């Protein structure tokens, strides 16, 4: 068996982590749907979304056109056309819609 550096996790540890991540996918998505389905966002969410978009714009830019991610945004928001919903959404709901895009971008 190959030696790992002390700062690197073992291959078995990484495999176990990946397996656990995939096993929790449905629970994570259910939690996200509940959060995004709220009428208003928790107060810290707007700052979190803004910080993520400003410091990590590449994942969002890469997801454009990815049908699977667009479908996930639709599933998380419950809207067939989330962009259309944004036109009439309250500022609090807009934060949740932006978070849905961010969550879909970082999922997978």
PDB file of N, CA and C in Angstrom, residues 1-15:
ATOM      1  N   UNK A   1       0.841  -1.176   0.000  1.00  0.00           N
ATOM      2  CA  UNK A   1       0.000   0.000   0.000  1.00  0.00           C
ATOM      3  C   UNK A   1       0.891   1.246   0.000  1.00  0.00           C
ATOM      4  N   UNK A   2       0.515   2.219  -0.781  1.00  0.00           N
ATOM      5  CA  UNK A   2       1.311   3.445  -0.892  1.00  0.00           C
ATOM      6  C   UNK A   2       1.160   4.285   0.371  1.00  0.00           C
ATOM      7  N   UNK A   3       2.247   4.904   0.745  1.00  0.00           N
ATOM      8  CA  UNK A   3       2.244   5.773   1.916  1.00  0.00           C
ATOM      9  C   UNK A   3       1.627   7.120   1.539  1.00  0.00           C
ATOM     10  N   UNK A   4       0.829   7.670   2.441  1.00  0.00           N
ATOM     11  CA  UNK A   4       0.294   9.007   2.230  1.00  0.00           C
ATOM     12  C   UNK A   4       1.064   9.968   3.107  1.00  0.00           C
ATOM     13  N   UNK A   5       1.111  11.186   2.681  1.00  0.00           N
ATOM     14  CA  UNK A   5       1.757  12.216   3.487  1.00  0.00           C
ATOM     15  C   UNK A   5       0.877  12.457   4.716  1.00  0.00           C
ATOM     16  N   UNK A   6       1.467  12.856   5.830  1.00  0.00           N
ATOM     17  CA  UNK A   6       0.675  13.077   7.041  1.00  0.00           C
ATOM     18  C   UNK A   6      -0.474  14.066   6.844  1.00  0.00           C
ATOM     19  N   UNK A   7      -0.328  15.024   5.929  1.00  0.00           N
ATOM     20  CA  UNK A   7      -1.374  16.025   5.730  1.00  0.00           C
ATOM     21  C   UNK A   7      -2.458  15.563   4.765  1.00  0.00           C
ATOM     22  N   UNK A   8      -2.294  14.413   4.142  1.00  0.00           N
ATOM     23  CA  UNK A   8      -3.268  13.907   3.176  1.00  0.00           C
ATOM     24  C   UNK A   8      -4.076  12.764   3.791  1.00  0.00           C
ATOM     25  N   UNK A   9      -5.391  12.779   3.565  1.00  0.00           N
ATOM     26  CA  UNK A   9      -6.201  11.662   4.073  1.00  0.00           C
ATOM     27  C   UNK A   9      -5.932  10.395   3.253  1.00  0.00           C
ATOM     28  N   UNK A  10      -6.145   9.263   3.857  1.00  0.00           N
ATOM     29  CA  UNK A  10      -5.934   7.995   3.156  1.00  0.00           C
ATOM     30  C   UNK A  10      -6.989   7.828   2.063  1.00  0.00           C
ATOM     31  N   UNK A  11      -6.698   6.993   1.116  1.00  0.00           N
ATOM     32  CA  UNK A  11      -7.629   6.709   0.009  1.00  0.00           C
ATOM     33  C   UNK A  11      -8.947   6.153   0.556  1.00  0.00           C
ATOM     34  N   UNK A  12      -8.858   5.281   1.549  1.00  0.00           N
ATOM     35  CA  UNK A  12     -10.062   4.698   2.146  1.00  0.00           C
ATOM     36  C   UNK A  12     -10.920   5.782   2.801  1.00  0.00           C
ATOM     37  N   UNK A  13     -10.275   6.722   3.445  1.00  0.00           N
ATOM     38  CA  UNK A  13     -10.985   7.832   4.093  1.00  0.00           C
ATOM     39  C   UNK A  13     -11.715   8.674   3.052  1.00  0.00           C
ATOM     40  N   UNK A  14     -11.046   8.942   1.951  1.00  0.00           N
ATOM     41  CA  UNK A  14     -11.655   9.731   0.873  1.00  0.00           C
ATOM     42  C   UNK A  14     -12.845   8.975   0.272  1.00  0.00           C
ATOM     43  N   UNK A  15     -12.682   7.673   0.032  1.00  0.00           N
ATOM     44  CA  UNK A  15     -13.770   6.858  -0.521  1.00  0.00           C
ATOM     45  C   UNK A  15     -14.971   6.860   0.419  1.00  0.00           C
TER      46      UNK A  15
END
